Coordinates of C-alpha atoms in Angstrom, one line a residue:
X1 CA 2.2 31.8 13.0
X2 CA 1.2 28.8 15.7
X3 CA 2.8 28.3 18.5
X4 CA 4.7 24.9 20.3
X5 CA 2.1 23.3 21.2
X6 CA 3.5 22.8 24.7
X7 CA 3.3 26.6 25.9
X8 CA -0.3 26.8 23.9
X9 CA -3.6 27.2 25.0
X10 CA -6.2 24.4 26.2
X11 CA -8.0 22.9 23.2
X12 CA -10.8 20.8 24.3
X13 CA -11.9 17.8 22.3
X14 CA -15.4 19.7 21.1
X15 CA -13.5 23.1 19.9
X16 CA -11.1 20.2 17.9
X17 CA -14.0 18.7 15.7
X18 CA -14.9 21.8 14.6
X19 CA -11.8 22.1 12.5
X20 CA -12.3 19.2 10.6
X21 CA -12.3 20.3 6.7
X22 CA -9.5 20.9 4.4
X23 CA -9.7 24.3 4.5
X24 CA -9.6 24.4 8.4
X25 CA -7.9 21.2 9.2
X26 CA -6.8 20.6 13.1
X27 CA -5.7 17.1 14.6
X28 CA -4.2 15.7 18.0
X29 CA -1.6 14.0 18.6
X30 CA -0.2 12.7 21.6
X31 CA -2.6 15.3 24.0
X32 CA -1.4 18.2 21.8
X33 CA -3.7 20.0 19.0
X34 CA -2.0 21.1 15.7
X35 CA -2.9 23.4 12.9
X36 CA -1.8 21.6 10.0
X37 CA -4.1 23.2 7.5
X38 CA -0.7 24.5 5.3
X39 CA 1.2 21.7 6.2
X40 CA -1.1 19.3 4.5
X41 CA -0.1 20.6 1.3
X42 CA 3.6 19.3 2.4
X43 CA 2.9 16.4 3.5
X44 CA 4.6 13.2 1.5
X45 CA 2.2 10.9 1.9
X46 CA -0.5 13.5 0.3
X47 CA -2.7 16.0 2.2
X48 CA -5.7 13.2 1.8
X49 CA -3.7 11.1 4.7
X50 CA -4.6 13.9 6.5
X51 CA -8.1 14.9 5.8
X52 CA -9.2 11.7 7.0
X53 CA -8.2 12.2 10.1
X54 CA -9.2 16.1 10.6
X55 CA -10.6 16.6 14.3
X56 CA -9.8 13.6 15.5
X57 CA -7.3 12.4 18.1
X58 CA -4.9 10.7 15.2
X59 CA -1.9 9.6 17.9
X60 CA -2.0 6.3 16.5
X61 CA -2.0 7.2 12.8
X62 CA 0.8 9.4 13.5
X63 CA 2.6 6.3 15.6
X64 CA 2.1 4.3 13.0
X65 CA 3.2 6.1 9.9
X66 CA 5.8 8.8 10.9
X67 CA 9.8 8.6 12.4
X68 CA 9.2 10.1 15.6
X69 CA 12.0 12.5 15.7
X70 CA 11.7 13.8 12.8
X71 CA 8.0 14.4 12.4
X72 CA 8.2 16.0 16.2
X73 CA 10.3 18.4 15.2
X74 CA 8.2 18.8 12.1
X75 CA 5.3 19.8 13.8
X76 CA 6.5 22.2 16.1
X77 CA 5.6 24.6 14.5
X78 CA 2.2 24.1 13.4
X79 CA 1.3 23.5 17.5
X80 CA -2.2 25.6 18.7
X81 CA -2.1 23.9 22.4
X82 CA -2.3 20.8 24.6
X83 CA -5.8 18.9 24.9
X84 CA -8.0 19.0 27.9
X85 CA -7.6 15.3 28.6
X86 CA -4.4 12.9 26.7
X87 CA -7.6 11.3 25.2
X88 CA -10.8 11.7 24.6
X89 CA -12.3 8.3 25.4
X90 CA -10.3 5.8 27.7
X91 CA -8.6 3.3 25.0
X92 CA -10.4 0.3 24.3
X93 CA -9.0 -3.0 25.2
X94 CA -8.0 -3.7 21.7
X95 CA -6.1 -0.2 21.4
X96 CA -4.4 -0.8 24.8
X97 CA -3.3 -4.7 24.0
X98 CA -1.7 -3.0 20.7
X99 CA -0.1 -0.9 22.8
X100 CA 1.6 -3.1 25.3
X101 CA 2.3 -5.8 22.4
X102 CA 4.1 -2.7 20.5
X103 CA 6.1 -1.8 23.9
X104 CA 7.1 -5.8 24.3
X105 CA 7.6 -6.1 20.5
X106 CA 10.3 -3.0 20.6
X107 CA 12.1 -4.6 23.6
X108 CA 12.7 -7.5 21.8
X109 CA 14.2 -5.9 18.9
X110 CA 11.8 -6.3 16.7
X111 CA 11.5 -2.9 15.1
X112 CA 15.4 -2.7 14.5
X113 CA 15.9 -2.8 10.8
X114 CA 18.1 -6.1 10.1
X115 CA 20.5 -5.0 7.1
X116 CA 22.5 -8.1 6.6
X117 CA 18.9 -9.0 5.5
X118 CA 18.7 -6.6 2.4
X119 CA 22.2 -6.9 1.4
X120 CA 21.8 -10.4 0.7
X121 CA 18.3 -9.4 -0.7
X122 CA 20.2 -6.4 -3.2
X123 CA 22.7 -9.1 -4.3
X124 CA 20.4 -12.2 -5.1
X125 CA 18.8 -9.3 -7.0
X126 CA 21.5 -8.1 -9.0
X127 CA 22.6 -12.2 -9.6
X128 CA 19.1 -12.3 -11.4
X129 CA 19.5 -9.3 -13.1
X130 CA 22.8 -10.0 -14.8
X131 CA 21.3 -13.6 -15.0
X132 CA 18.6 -12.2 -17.2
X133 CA 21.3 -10.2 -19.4
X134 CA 23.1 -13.4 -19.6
X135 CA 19.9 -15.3 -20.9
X136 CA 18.8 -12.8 -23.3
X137 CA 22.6 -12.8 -24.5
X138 CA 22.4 -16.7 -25.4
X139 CA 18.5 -16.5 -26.2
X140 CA 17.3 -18.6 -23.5
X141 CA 14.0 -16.3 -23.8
X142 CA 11.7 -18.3 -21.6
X143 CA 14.2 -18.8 -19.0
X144 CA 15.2 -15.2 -19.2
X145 CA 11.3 -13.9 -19.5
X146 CA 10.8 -16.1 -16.2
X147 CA 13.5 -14.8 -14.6
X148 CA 13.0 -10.7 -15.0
X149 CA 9.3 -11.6 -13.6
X150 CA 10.9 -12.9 -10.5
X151 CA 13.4 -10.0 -10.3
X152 CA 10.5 -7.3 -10.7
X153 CA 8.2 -9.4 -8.2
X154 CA 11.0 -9.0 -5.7
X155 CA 11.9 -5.4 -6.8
X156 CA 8.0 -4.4 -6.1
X157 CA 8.1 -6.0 -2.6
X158 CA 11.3 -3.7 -1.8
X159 CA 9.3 -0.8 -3.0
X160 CA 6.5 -2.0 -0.6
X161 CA 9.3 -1.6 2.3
X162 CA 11.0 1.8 0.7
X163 CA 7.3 3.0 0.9
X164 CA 6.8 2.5 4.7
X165 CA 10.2 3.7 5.3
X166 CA 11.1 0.3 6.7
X167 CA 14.6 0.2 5.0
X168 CA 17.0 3.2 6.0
X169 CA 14.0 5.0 8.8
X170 CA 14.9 8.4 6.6
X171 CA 12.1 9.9 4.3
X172 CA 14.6 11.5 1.7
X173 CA 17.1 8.2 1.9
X174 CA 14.4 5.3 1.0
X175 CA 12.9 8.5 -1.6
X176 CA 16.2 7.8 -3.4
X177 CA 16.4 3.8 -3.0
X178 CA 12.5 4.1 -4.3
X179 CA 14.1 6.3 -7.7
X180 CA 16.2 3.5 -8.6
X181 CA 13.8 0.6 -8.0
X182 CA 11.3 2.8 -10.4
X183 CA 14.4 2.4 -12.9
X184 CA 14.6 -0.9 -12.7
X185 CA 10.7 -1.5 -12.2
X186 CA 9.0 0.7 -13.8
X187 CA 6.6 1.5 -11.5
X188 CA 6.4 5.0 -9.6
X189 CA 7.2 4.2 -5.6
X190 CA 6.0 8.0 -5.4
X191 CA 2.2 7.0 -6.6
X192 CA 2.5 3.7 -4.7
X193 CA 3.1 5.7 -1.6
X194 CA 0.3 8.0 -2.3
X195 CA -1.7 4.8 -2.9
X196 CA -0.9 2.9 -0.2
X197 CA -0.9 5.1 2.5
X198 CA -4.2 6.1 2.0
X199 CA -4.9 2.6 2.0
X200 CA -3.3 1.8 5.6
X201 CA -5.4 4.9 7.0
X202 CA -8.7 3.5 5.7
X203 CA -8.7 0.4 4.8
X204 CA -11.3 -2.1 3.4
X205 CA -13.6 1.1 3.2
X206 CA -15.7 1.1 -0.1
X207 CA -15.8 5.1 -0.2
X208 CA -12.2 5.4 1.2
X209 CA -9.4 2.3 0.6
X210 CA -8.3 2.6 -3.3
X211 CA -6.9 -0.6 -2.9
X212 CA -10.2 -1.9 -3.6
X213 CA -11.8 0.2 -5.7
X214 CA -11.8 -1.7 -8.9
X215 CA -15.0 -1.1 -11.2
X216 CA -15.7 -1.7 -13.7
X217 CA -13.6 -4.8 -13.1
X218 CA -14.2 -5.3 -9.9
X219 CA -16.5 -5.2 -7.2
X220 CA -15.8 -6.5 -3.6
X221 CA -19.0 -6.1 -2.0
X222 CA -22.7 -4.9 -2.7
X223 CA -21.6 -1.5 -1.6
X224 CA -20.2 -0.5 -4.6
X225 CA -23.4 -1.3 -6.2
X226 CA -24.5 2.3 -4.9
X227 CA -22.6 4.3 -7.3
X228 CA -20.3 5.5 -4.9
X229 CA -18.1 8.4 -5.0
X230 CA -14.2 7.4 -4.4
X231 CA -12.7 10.3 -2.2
X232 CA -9.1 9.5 -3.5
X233 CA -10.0 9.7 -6.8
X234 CA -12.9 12.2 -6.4
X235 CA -14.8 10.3 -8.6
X236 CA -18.3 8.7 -9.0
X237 CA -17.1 4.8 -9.5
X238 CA -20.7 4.0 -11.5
X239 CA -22.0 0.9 -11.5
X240 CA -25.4 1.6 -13.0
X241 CA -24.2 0.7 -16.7
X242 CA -24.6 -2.6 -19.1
X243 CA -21.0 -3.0 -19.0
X244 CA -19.6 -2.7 -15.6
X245 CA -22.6 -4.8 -14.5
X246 CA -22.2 -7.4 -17.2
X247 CA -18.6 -7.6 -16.2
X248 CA -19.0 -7.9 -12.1
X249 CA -21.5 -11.1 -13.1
X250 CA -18.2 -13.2 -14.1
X251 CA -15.5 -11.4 -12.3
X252 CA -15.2 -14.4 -10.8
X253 CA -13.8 -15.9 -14.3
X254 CA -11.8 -13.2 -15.7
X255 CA -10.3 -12.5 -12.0
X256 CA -7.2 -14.8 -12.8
X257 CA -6.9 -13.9 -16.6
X258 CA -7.0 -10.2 -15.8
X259 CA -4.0 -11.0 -13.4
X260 CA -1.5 -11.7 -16.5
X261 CA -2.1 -8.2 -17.7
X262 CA -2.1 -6.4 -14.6
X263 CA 1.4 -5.1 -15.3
X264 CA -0.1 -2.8 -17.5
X265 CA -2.0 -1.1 -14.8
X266 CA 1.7 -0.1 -13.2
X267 CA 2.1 1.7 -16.1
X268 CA -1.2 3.8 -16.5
X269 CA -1.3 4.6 -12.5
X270 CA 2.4 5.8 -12.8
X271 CA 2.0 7.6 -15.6
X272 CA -1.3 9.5 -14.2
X273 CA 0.7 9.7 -11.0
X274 CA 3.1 11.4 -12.3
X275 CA 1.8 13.9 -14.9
X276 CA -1.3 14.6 -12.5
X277 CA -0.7 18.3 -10.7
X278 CA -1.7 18.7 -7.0
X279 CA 0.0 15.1 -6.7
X280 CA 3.1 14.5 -4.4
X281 CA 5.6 15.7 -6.2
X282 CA 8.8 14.6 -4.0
X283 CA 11.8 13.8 -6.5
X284 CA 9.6 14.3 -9.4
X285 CA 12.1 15.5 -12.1
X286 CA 14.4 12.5 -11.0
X287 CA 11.1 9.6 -10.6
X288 CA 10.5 10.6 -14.4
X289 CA 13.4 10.3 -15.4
X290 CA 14.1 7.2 -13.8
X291 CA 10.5 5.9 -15.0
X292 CA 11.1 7.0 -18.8
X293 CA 14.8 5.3 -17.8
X294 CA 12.7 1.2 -17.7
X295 CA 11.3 1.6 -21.0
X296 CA 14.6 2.3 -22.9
X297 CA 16.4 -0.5 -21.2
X298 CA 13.5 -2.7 -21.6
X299 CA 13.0 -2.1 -24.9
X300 CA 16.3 -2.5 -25.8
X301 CA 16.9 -5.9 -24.1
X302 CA 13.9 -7.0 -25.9
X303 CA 15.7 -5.7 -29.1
X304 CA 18.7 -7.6 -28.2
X305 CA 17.0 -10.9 -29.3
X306 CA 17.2 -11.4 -33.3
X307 CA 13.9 -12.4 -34.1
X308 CA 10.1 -10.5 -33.4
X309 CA 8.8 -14.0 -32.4
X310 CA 11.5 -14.0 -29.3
X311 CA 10.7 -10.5 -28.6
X312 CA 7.1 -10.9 -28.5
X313 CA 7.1 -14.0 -26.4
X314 CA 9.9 -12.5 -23.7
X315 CA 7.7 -9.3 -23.4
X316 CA 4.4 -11.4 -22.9
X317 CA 6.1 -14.1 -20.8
X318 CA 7.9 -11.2 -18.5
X319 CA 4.9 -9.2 -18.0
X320 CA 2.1 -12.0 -17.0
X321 CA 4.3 -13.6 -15.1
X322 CA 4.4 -10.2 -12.8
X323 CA 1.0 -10.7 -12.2
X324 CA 2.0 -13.4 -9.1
X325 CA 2.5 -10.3 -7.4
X326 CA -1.0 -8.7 -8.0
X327 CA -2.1 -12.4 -6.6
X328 CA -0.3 -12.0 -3.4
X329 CA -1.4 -7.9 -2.6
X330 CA -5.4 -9.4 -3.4
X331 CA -5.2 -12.7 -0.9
X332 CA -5.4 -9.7 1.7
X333 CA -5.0 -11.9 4.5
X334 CA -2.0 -13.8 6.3
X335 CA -0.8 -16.6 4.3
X336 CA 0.5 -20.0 5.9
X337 CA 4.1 -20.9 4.6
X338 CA 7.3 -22.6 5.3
X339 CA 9.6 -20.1 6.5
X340 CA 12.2 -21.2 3.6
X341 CA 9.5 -19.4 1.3
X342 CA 9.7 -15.6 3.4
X343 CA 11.6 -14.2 0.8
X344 CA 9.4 -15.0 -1.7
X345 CA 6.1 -13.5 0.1
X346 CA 8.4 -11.0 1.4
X347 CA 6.2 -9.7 4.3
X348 CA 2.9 -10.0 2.4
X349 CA 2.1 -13.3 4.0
X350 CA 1.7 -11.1 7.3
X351 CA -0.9 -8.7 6.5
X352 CA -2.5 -8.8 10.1
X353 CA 0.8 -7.9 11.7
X354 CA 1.9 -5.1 9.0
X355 CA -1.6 -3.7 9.1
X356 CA -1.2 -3.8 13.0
X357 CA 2.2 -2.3 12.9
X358 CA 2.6 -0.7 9.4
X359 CA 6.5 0.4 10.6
X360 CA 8.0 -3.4 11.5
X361 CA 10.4 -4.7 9.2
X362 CA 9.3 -7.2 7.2
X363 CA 12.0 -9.8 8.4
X364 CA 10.7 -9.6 11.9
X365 CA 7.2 -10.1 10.6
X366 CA 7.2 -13.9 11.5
X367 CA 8.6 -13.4 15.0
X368 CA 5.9 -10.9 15.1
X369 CA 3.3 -13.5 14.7
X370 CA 4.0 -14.8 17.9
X371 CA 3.0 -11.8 19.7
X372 CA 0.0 -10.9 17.8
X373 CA -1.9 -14.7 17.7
X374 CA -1.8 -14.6 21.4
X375 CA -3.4 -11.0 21.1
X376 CA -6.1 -11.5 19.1
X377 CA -7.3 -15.3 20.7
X378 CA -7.2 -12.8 24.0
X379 CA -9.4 -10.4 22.2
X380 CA -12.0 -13.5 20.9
X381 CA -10.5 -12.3 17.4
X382 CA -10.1 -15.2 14.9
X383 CA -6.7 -15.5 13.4
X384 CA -7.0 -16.6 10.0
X385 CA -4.3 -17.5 7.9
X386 CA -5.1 -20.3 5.0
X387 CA -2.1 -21.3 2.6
X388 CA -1.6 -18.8 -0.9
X389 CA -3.7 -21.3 -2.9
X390 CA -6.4 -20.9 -0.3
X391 CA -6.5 -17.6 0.3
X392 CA -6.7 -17.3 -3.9
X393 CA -9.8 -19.5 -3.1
X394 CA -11.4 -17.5 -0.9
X395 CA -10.9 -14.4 -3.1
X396 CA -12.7 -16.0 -5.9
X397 CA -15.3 -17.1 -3.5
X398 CA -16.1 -13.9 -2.5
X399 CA -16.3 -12.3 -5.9
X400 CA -18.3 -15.2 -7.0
X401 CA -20.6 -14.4 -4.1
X402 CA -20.8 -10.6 -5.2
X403 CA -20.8 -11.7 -9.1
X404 CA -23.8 -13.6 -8.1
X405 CA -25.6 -10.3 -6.2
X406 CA -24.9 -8.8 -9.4
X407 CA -26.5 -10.8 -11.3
X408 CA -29.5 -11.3 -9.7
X409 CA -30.2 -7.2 -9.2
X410 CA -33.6 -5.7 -11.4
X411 CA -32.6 -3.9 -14.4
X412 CA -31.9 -0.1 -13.5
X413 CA -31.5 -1.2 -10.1
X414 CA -29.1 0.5 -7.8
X415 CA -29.1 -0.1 -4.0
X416 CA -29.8 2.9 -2.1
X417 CA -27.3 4.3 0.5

C-alpha cells in the first residue's frame, strides 16, 4: 500500500525514469511521485493516457485534463514521495507564459462554465429535433434530412465538451449527459473520450495521435510511409501494399467524397469501442443500450415516410450531410469567423486555444484568443487562422503534397526509420 505522497520519501528525478513501463509505471505531479501502476487500469480516460507519460514530470498533463479536487484526492493514495526539486528542468519560456496567461485567464473568469449558454444551446436542439419529427410527419424529407444533419453536427460538438468535462466539471455527471447524446447521436462519447484524449496528450505524432492515423485512406506525412506501428491501436498501419499506396496518390480527390460517408465510421469505431474488452468500460451496460437505442428510433423515423424512395434519400441526405463535421475536426487549425457563426463551429474554430487549455469552455474560447495571440507574437510563434474554406484548402494541399511523395516512391519502397 503507498503512502501520501507528502509524508513519503525523496524520489529523485533519475530513480523516477526508471519506472517508466506499464508494468512499473511512476509519474510526478506537482513535485510529488506516484505509483499508479494499478490505478492505470482505473483510469477513464484509458491507462494509455498514462503510459505516455510514465517517468516523467506530467504536472501539466494532469493540469490540463483532471478536476483538481477530485483527482487530488484520487491520488492519495497511490503517493511514493515528494521529488528532489518541484521540477526537473527550469520551465521554458513557452511553459511559463502558459502559465501566467492560465493564472490571468482564470481571474477573468474565463474558466467558469457559462450555463445560460447550453440551456439555450439544449433548447435550439430540442426545437430541431421536434422540427425534424414535424418534417418527416408532412414529408418534407430534404428539409427534414437537412435538418437532423444539423441537429447531430451540434449534438457531436456537445459530446466534444461532455468529453473534456467542460459542461457540469463532474466525471460521472457529463458520463450521463454523454449516454443520452449517444441516444440521440449514435456515436459512443465513451470511445470518443478514449480517442480523444489520447489525442490531446500526443498530438500530431505519426506513431502516437489516432486522430491522424488514417491508412489506407489517408496519409498526413511521409512518415507513415514507414510502416509504422500505431501504439493506440497496437497495430502495424502498412503502407507497403498496391492498394493503400494507389489510394494515398489521389487522397487528395477522394478526401471530400470520403467526407459524405464518414458517418459510417461513427458507427464501426463505436461498435469496436464498445464490444472491444480491456476498453474503458465506464457506463457500459447503459452506452449500449443507449447506442442500440439511435438505430431503433432512426430506423423507425425513416419508416415513418410511405415510400422506399423518401427513405432512401432522408437516410443518404442525413448521413452526408454529417460529414460538415468531419470537415471542421480535419481543418485542425483556428478558423476565422464572424462571431454570429460560434455556435455553428462550436469551439472548433479555436484549436490553438483548446489545445493550449484543453479544460476552457468553449464559449470563452473567443475571449480567449485575446490572451493567447499576444502570447504567441511574444514567443515569435505565428498565429495562423485562415477562414473554413481556407483551412479546407490547405488540407487538400497538404495531402496533395503527400499524394504526390507517394506517387513518386520506387516500387517496394518503404522509407527507412
Amino acid at each position: 500500500m503507498c503512502i501520501p505522497a507528502a509524508t513519503g520519501r525523496p524520489v529523485t528525478w533519475k530513480e523516477l525514469k526508471l519506472h517508466a513501463t506499464a508494468e512499473d509505471l511512476w509519474v510526478a505531479v506537482n513535485g510529488r511521485a506516484y505509483d499508479l501502476t494499478e490505478y492505470q487500469h482505473l483510469h477513464p480516460g484509458s491507462a494509455l493516457i498514462l503510459q505516455h507519460v510514465a517517468g516523467t514530470d506530467a504536472s501539466e498533463a494532469f493540469q490540463a485534463f483532471k478536476h483538481p479536487t477530485s483527482a487530488r484526492l484520487t491520488m492519495l493514495k497511490y503517493g511514493v514521495g515528494f521529488m528532489e526539486s518541484a521540477r526537473e528542468k527550469p520551465r521554458t519560456d513557452a511553459a511559463q507564459q502558459l502559465i501566467q496567461v492560465r493564472s490571468k485567464m482564470e481571474a477573468a473568469g474565463l474558466f467558469r462554465v457559462n450555463y445560460w449558454n447550453y440551456v439555450v444551446l439544449a433548447a435550439g436542439l430540442a426545437v430541431a429535433f421536434i422540427a425534424v419529427l414535424l418534417c418527416v410527419k408532412e414529408r418534407w424529407v430534404v428539409p427534414g434530412a437537412l435538418l437532423l444533419s444539423l441537429f447531430w453536427q451540434q449534438l457531436a460538438l456537445v459530446g466534444h465538451d461532455v468529453g473534456h468535462n467542460q459542461i457540469l466539471r463532474t466525471r460521472s455527471l457529463d458520463s450521463m449527459i454523454g449516454i443520452g447524446i449517444t441516444l440521440f447521436l449514435g456515436a459512443s462519447v465513451q470511445w470518443w473520450k478514449y480517442n480523444h484524449n489520447t489525442h490531446h496528450v500526443t498530438p500530431n505524432s505519426s506513431e502516437h495521435d489516432p486522430d491522424i492515423q488514417h491508412l489506407p485512406f489517408f496519409a498526413l506525412s511521409n512518415q507513415f510511409f514507414r510502416n509504422l506501428r500505431s501504439t493506440f491501436y497496437q497495430a502495424t498501419m502498412v503502407f507497403d501494399n498496391a492498394v493503400t499506396k494507389m489510394m494515398i496518390s489521389v487522397q487528395h480527390y477522394t478526401f471530400l467524397p470520403m467526407m459524405l460517408v464518414a458517418r459510417f465510421g461513427f458507427y464501426a469505431m463505436s461498435t469496436f469501442h464498445l464490444l472491444a474488452k480491456g476498453r474503458p468500460a465506464i457506463y457500459k451496460p447503459f452506452e449500449v443500450a443507449a447506442f442500440l437505442g439511435f438505430f431503433t428510433w432512426y430506423l423507425a423515423l425513416c419508416f415513418c415516410l410511405p415510400t422506399w424512395t423518401e427513405r432512401i434519400l432522408f437516410f443518404v441526405i442525413s448521413h452526408a450531410c454529417f460529414g460538415i463535421i468531419n470537415l471542421q475536426m480535419a481543418a485542425t487549425n483556428n478558423v476565422s469567423c464572424p462571431e454570429w457563426m460560434d455556435w455553428f463551429h462550436g469551439g472548433l474554430q479555436y484549436q490553438i486555444e483548446h489545445h493550449l487549455y484543453p479544460d476552457l469552455p468553449r464559449h470563452h474560447l473567443r475571449a480567449a484568443s485575446a490572451y493567447v495571440r499576444p502570447m504567441c507574437a511574444k514567443l515569435g510563434i505565428k498565429y495562423h487562422s485562415p477562414t473554413f474554406f481556407q483551412a479546407i484548402g490547405e488540407v487538400l494541399g497538404a495531402l496533395k503534397v503527400v499524394a504526390s511523395q507517394a506517387r513518386n516512391l520506387p516500387k517496394e519502397h518503404v522509407l527507412v526509420k
